[in-house]
Coordinates of C-alpha atoms and ligand atoms in Angstrom, one line a residue:
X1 CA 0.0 0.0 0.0
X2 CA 1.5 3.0 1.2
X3 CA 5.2 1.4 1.3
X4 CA 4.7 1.2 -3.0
X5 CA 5.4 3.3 -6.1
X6 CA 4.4 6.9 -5.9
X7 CA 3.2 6.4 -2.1
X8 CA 6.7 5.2 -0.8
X9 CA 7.7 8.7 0.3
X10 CA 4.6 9.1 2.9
X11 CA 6.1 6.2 4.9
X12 CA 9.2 5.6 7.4
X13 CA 9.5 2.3 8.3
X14 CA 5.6 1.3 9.4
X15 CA 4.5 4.3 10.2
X16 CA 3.2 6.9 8.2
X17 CA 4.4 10.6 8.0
X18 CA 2.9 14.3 8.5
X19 CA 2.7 16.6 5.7
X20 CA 4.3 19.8 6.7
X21 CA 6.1 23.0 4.5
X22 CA 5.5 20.6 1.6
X23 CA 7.3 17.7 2.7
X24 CA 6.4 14.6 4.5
X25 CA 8.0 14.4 8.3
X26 CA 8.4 12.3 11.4
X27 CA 7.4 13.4 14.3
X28 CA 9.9 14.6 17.2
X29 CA 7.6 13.2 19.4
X30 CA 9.1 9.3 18.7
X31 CA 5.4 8.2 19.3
X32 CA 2.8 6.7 17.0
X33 CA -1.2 6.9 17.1
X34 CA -2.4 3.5 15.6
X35 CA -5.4 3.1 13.6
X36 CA -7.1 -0.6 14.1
X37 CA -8.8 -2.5 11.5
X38 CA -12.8 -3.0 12.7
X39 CA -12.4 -6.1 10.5
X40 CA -10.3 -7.9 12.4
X41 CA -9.7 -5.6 15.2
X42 CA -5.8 -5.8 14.6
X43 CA -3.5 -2.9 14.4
X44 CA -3.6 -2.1 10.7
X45 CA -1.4 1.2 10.7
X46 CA 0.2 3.5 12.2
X47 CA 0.0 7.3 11.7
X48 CA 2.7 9.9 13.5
X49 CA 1.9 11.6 16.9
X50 CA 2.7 15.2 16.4
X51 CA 3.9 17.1 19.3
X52 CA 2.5 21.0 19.8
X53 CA 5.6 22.4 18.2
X54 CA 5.3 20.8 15.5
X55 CA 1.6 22.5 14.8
X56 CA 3.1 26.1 15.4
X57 CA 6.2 24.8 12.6
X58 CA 2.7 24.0 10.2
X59 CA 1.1 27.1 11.1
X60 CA 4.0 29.4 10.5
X61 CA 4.3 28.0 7.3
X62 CA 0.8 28.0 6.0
X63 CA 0.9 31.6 7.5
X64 CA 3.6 33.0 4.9
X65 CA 2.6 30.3 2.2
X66 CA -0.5 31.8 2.4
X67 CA 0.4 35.5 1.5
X68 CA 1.8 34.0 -1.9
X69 CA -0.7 31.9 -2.9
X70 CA -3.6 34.7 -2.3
X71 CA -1.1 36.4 -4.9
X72 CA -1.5 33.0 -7.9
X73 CA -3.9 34.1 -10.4
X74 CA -6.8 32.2 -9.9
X75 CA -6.6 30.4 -13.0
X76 CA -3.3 28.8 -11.8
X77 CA -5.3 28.2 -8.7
X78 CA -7.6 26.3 -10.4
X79 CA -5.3 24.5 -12.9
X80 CA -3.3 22.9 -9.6
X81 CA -7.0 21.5 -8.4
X82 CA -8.0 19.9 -11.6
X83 CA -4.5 18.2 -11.9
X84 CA -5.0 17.3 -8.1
X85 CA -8.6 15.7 -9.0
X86 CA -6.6 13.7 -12.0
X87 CA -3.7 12.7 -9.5
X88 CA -6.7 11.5 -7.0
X89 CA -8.6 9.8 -9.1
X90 CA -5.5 8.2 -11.2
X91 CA -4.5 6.4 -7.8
X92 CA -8.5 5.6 -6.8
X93 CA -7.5 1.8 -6.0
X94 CA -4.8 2.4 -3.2
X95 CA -6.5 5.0 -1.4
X96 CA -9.5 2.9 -1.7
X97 CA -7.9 0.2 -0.1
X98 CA -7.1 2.1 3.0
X99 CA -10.5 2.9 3.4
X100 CA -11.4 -0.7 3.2
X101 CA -9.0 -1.3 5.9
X102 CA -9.2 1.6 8.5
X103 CA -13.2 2.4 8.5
X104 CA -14.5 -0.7 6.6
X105 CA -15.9 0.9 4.1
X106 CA -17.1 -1.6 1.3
X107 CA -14.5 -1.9 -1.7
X108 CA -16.8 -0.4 -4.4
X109 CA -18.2 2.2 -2.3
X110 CA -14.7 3.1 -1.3
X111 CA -13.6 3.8 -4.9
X112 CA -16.7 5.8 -4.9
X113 CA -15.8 8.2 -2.7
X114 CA -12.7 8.7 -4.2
X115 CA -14.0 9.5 -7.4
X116 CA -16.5 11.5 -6.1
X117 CA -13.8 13.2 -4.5
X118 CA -12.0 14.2 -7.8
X119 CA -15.1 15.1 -9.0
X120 CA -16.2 17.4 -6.2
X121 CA -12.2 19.2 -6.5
X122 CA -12.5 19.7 -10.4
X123 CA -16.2 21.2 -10.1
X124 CA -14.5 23.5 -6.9
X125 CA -12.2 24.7 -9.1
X126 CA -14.7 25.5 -12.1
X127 CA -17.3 27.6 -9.8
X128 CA -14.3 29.3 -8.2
X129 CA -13.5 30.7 -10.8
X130 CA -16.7 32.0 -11.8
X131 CA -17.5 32.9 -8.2
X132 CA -14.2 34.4 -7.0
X133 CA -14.2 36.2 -10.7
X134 CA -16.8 38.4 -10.3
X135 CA -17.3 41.4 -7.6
X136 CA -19.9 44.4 -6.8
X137 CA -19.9 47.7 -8.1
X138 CA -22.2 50.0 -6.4
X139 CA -23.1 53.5 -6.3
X140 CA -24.0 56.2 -3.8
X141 CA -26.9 57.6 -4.6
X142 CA -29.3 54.4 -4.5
X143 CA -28.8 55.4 -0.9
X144 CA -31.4 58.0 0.1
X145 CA -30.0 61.6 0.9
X146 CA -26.4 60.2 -1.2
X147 CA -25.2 62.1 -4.7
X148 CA -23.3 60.2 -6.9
X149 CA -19.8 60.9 -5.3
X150 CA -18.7 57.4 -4.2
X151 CA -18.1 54.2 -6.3
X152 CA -17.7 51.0 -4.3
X153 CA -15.8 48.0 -5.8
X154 CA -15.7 45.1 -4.2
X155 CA -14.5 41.4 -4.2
X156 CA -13.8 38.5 -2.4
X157 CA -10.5 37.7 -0.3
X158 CA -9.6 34.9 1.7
X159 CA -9.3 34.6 5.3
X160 CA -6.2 33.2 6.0
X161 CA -5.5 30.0 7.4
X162 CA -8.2 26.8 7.2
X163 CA -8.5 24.3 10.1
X164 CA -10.2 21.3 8.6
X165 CA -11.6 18.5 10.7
X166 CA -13.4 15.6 8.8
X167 CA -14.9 12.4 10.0
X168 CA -14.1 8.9 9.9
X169 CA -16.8 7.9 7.5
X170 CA -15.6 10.2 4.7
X171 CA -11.9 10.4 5.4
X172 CA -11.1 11.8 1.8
X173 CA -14.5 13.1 0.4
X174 CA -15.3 15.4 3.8
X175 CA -11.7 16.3 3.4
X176 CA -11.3 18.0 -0.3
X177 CA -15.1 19.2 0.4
X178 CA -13.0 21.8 2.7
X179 CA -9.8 21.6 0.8
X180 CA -10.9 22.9 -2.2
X181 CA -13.1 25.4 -1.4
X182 CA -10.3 26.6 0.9
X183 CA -7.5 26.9 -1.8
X184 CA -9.4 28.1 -4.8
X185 CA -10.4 30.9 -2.5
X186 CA -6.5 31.4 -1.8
X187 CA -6.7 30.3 1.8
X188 CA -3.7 27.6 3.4
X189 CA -5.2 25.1 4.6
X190 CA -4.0 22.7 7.8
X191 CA -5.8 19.3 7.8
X192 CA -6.9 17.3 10.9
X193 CA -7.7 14.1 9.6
X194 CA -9.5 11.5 11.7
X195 CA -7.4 8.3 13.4
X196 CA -9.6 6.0 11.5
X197 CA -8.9 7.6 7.6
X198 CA -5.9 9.1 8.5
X199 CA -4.1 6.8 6.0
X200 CA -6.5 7.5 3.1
X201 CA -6.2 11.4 3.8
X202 CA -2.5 11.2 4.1
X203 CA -3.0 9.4 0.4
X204 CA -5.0 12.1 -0.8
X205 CA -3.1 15.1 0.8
X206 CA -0.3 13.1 -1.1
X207 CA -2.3 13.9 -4.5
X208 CA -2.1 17.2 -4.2
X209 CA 1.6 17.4 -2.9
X210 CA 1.9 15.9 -6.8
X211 CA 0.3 18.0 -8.4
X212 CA 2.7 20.6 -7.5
X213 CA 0.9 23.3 -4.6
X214 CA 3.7 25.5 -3.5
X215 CA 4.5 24.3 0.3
X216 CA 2.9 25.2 3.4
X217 CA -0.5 25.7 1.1
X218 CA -1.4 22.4 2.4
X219 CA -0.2 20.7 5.4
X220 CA -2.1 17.7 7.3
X221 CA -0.9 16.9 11.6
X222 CA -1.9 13.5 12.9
X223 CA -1.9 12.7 16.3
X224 CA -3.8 12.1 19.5
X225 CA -6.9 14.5 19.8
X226 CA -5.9 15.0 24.1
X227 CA -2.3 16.4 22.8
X228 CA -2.9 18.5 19.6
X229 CA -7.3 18.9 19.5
X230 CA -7.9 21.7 21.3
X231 CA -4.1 23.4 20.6
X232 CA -5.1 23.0 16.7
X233 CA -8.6 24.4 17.2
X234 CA -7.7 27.2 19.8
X235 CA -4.7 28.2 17.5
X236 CA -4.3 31.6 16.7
X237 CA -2.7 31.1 13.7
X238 CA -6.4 29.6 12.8
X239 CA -8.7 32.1 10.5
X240 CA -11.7 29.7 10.2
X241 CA -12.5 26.3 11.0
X242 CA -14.8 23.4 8.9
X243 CA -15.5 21.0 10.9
X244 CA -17.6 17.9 10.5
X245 CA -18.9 15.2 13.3
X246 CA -20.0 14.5 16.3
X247 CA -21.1 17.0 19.0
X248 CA -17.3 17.4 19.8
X249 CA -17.7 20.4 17.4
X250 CA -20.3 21.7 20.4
X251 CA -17.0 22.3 22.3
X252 CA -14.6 23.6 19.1
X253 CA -17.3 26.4 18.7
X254 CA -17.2 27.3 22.4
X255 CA -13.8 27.5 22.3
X256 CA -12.8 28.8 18.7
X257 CA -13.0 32.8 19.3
X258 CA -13.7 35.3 16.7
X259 CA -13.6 33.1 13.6
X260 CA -15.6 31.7 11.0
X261 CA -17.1 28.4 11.7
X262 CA -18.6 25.3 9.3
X263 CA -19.9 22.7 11.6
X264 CA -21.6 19.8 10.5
X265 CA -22.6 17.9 13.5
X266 CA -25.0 15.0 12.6
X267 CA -28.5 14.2 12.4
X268 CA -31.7 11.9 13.3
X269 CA -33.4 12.1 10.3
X270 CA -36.8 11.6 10.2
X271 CA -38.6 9.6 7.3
X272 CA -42.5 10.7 7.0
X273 CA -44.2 7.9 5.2
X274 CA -47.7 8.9 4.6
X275 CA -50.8 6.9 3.5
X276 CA -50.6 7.8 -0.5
X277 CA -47.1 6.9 -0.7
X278 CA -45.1 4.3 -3.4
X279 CA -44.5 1.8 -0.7
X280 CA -41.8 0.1 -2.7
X281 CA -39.9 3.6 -3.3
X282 CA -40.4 4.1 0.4
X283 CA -39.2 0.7 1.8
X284 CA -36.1 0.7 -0.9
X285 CA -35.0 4.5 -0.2
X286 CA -35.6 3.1 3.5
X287 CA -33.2 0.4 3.4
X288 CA -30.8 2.7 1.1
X289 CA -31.0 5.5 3.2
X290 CA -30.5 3.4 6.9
X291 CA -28.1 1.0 5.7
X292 CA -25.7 2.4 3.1
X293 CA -21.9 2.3 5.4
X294 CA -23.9 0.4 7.8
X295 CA -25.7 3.6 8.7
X296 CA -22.9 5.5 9.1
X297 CA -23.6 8.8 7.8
X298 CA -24.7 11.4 9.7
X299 CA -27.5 11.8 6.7
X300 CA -28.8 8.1 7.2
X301 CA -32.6 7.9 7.8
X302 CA -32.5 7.6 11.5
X303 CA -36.3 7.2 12.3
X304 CA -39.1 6.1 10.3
X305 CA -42.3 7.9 11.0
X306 CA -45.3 5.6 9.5
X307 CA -48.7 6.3 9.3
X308 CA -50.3 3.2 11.0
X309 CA -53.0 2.0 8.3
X310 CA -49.9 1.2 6.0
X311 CA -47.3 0.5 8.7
X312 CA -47.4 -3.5 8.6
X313 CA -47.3 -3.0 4.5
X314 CA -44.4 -0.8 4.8
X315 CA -42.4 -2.8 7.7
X316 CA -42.9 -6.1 5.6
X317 CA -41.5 -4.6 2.8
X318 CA -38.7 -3.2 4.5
X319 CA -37.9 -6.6 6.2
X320 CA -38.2 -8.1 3.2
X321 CA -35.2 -6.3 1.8
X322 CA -33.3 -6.3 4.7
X323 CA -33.3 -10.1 4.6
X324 CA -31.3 -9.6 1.4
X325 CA -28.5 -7.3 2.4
X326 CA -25.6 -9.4 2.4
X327 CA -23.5 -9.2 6.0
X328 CA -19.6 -9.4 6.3
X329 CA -16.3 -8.0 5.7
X330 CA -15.9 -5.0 3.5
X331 CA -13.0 -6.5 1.1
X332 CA -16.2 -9.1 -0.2
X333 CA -18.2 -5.8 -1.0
X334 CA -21.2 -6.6 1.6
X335 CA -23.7 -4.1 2.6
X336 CA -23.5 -4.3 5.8
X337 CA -19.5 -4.3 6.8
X338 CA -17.9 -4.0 10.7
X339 CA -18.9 -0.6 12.7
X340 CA -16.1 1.4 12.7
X341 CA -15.2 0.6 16.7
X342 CA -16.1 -1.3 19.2
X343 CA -17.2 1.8 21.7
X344 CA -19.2 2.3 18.6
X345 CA -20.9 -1.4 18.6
X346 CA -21.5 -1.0 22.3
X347 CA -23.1 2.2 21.5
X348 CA -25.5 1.0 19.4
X349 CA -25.9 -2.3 21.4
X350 CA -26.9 0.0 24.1
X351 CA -29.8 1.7 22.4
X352 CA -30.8 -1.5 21.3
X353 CA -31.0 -3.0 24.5
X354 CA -33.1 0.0 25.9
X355 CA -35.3 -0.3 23.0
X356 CA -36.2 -4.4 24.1
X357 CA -36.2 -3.7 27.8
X358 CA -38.9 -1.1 27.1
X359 CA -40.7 -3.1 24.9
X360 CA -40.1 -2.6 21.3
X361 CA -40.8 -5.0 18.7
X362 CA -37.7 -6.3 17.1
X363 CA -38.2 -7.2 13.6
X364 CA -35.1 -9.4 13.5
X365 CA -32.9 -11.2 15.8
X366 CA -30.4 -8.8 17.3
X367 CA -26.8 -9.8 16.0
X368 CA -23.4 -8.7 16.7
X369 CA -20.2 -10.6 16.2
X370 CA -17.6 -8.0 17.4
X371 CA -17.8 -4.5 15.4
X372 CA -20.3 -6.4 13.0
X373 CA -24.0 -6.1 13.5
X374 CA -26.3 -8.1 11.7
X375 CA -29.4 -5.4 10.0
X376 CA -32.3 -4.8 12.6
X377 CA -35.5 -2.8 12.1
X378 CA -37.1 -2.5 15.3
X379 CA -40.6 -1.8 15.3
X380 CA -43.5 -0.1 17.7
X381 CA -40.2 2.1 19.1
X382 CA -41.8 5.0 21.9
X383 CA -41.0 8.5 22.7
X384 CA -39.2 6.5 26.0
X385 CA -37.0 5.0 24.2
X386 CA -33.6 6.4 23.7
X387 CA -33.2 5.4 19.9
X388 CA -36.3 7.2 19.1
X389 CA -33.9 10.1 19.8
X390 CA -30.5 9.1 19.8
X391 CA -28.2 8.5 16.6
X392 CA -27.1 5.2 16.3
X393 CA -24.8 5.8 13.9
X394 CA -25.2 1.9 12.8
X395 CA -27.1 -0.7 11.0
X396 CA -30.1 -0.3 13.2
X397 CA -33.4 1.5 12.2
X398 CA -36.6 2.5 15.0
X399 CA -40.3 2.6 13.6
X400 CA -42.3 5.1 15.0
X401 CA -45.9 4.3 14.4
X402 CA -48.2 8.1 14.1
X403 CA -51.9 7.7 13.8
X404 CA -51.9 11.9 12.1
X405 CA -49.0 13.4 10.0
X406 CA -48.8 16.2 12.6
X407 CA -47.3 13.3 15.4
X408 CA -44.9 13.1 12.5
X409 CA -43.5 16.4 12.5
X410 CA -43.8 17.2 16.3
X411 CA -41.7 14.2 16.6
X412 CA -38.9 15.5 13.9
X413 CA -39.6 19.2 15.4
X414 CA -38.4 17.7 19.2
X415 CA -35.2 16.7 17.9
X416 CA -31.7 18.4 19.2
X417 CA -31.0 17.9 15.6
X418 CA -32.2 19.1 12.5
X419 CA -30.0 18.0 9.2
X420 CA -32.3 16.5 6.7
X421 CA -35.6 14.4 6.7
X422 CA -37.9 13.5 4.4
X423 CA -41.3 12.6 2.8
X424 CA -43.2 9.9 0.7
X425 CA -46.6 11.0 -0.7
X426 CA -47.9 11.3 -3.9
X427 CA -49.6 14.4 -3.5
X428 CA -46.9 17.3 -3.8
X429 CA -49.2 20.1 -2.2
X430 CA -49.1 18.2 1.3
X431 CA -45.3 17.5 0.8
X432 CA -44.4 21.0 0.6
X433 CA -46.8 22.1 3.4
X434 CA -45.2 18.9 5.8
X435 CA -41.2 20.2 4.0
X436 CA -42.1 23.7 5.2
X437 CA -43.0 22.7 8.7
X438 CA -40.2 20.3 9.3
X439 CA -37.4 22.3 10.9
X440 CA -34.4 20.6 9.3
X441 CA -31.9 21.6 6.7
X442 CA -32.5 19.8 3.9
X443 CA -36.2 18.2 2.9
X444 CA -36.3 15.4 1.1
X445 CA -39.5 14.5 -1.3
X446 CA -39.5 10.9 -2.1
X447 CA -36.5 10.4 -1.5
X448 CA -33.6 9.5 1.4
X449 CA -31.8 12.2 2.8
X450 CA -28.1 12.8 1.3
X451 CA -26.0 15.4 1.5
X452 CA -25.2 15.3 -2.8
X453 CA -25.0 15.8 -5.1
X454 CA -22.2 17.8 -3.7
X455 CA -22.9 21.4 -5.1
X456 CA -26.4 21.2 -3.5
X457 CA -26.1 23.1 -0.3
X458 CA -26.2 21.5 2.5
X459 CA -26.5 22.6 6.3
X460 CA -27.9 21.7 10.0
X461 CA -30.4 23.6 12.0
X462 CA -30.5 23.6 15.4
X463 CA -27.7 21.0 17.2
X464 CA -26.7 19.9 13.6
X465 CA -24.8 22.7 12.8
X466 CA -23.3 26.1 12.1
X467 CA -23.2 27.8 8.3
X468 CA -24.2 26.0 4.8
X469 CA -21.7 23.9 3.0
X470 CA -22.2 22.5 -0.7
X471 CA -19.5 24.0 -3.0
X472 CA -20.2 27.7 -3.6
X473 CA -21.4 28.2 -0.2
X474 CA -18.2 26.6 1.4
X475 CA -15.8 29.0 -1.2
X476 CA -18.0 31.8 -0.2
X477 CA -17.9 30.8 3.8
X478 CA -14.1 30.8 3.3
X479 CA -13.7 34.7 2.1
X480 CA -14.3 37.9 3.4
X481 CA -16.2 40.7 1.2
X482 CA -13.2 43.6 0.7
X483 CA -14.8 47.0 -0.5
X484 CA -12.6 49.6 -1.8
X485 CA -14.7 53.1 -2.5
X486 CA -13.6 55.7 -5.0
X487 CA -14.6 58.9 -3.2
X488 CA -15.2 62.1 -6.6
X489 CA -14.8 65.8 -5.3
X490 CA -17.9 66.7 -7.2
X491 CA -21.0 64.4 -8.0
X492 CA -21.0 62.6 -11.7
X493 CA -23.6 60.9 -13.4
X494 CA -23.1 58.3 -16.6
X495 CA -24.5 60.3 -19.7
X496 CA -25.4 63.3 -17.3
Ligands
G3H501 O1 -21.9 11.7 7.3 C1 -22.1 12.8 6.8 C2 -22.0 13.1 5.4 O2 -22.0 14.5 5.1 C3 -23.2 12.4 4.6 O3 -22.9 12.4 3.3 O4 -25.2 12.0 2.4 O5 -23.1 11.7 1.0 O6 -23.6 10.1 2.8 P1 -23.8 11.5 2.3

């Protein structure tokens, strides 16, 4: 893997290196973070544990890279991000076999993502240039009581230095969905990546080191969360940070200070089935949209909300699909592959044995062998029950039975968390009256939640987040409007 061909540089013996001032490091600190396999639960690599210093050494140079790189016509800006989405996607098989072995992600879907990655880098670079292209020009005397004395130009400039933090369950995709935006916008950029993925993000941050981006533009520190988290985020070197997972990002934004702030912190999204609705659409986008990555994805269909005339239609259908997702290790492709931990597992056992001991129907028998957990669907699940509320963040999905589709929406409304949810009806009128009243981000009309296709905005309301993401919001959350006014002695008027 890493130890071959174009990736041999990124290693030192088993362990893999930090990308700092445009070449790849080991760390002072003699100590390695390792990232275990939820397969077999063996240490699979081993990613450097960078010391404090070694974050103000990144810093400083993203700091003075920075100042240059704002200078790059953006053209040349964009022409390093397309031949970083070529690099990425020219080396799709071993960074998709990282994935396969630090979050077990399912081969296919792995190369997925990292196409989708290229993708999402090449189509940052093509708004950003239309975006960052264009600015304002405004004139005084729209405003009441002004003559026309004063011209104001202005344009967008970036803010300095990026902090991004991804997840583990889009290592590479949640990364270059901040790195792009980031540099096209000519910010430096310092990437966090998560212990499990740090391997595939070292890959892809290896992609763009390739492609040629001046050093310090892009740097990525590994390392234990208790030694460098808080340091990175409460950096003042740090000019805005993207972050994206769990409600750790409750704390970064407590402690961030006067900076810009993505946060994508997760969801329970609700699924609203009512009585007119395609059953077999529903159940499929059901079973899609709970069980893709083993439901990990913070835009997974979380709860299913089903009016109770077609409930036992709807759950037999489900089950009936369930029964053929195939159950195993990600390398054989199976739907259903290891959670990514074992505090994760026991997690989710957890709410599943709330949900029995209070009385919950359970659809199948519950399964675990390890981080794997066989597909449940647990039916009849009550406001009492902590998975009625609480995000699994596995291959376990709660039926709430509503008897009117205002249940429904009081149920979505009492959430902390408020990302996406949707709707299956036939009748449109009632879907945009139930999408107006559901306070989420993101409605969904026949359809599972999902945050793409990746230029589609995409943002949390209440505990799910801070800010809009998608590809022009995240390029225009990652510059500052900069106004320069031409003030005339004497008014003049075009023509006058
Ligand atoms: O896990 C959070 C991701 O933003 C969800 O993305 O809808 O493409 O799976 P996705």
């Amino acid at each position: 893997m890493g130890e071959n061909g174009v990736f041999a540089d990124i290693i030192a013996g088993d362990t893999f290196k930090y990308y700092s001032d445009g070449e790849w490091k080991v760390s002072a600190s003699g100590k390695f973070v390792p990232i275990i396999n939820p397969t077999n639960k063996k240490i699979q690599f081993k990613v450097q544990a960078c010391t404090q210093e070694e974050v103000n050494k990144v810093m400083e140079s993203a700091k003075s890279a920075q100042k240059l790189w704002a200078k790059t016509p953006l053209w040349k800006r964009a022409e390093l991000l397309h031949k970083a989405a070529a690099i990425l996607k020219d080396h799709k098989k071993p960074i998709a076999d990282c994935l396969v072995k630090e979050i077990a992600k399912a081969a296919k879907d792995a190369a997925t993502e990292v196409v989708r990655s290229g993708d999402l880098i090449s189509y940052c670079a093509e708004e950003g240039v239309r975006v960052l292209g264009e600015g304002k020009f405004l004139m005084s005397d729209s405003f009441p009581g002004n003559e026309r004395t004063k011209y104001c130009l202005t344009s967008k400039i970036p803010l300095g230095i990026v902090l991004a933090i991804p997840p583990f369950n889009y290592p590479v995709n949640l990364s270059v969905s901040k790195i792009a935006p980031a540099l096209i916008a000519g910010n430096s950029l310092v990437l966090k990546p998560p212990t499990q993925g740090a391997v595939s993000a070292l890959h892809m941050i290896h992609c763009f080191h390739l492609a040629g981006f001046p050093k310090g533009v892009i740097s990525c520190v590994t390392g234990k969360g208790s030694e460098i988290g808080d340091f990175l985020t409460m950096h003042p070197g740090v000019n805005c940070i993207s972050f994206t997972g769990g409600d750790t990002g409750i704390a970064i934004s407590k402690k961030a200070g006067m900076i810009p702030l993505q946060m994508e912190l997760g969801g329970k999204d609700a699924c609203i089935i009512l009585e007119d609705a395609d059953l077999d659409l529903a159940s499929s986008s059901i079973v899609k949209g709970g069980f893709s990555y083993s439901g990990q994805r913070c835009t997974a269909v979380k709860v299913v909300l089903v009016m109770e005339s077609i409930a036992d239609s709807l759950v037999k259908k489900v089950n009936e699909k369930l029964g053929k997702l195939t159950v195993g290790p990600p390398e054989n492709d199976c739907d259903i592959t290891p959670v990514v931990t074992e505090s994760s597992a026991n997690f989710i056992e957890g709410l599943v044995m709330d949900a029995k001991k209070k009385g919950a129907t359970f659809c199948q028998e519950y399964k675990r062998k390890d981080n794997l957990i066989w597909p449940l669907l647990i039916d009849n699940v009550k406001p009492d029950m902590r998975i009625a509320w609480e995000e699994p963040f596995g291959p376990v999905l709660p039926v709430v039975r509503i008897s009117k589709v205002e249940e429904g929406i009081h149920h979505c409304n009492a959430s902390n968390f408020g990302l996406q949810g949707c709707i299956f009806t036939k009748d449109i009128n009632k879907a945009i009256l139930i999408s107006d009243a559901m306070e989420t981000g993101t409605v969904q009309i026949n359809s599972a939640p999902a945050r793409g296709p990746d230029h589609f905005p995409f943002q949390g309301l209440k505990d799910s987040g801070i800010g809009s993401q998608g590809v022009t919001n995240s390029i225009n959350m990652m510059t500052k409007i900069k106004s320069t006014v031409i003030n005339l002695p004497t008014p003049s008027y075009t023509m006058g």
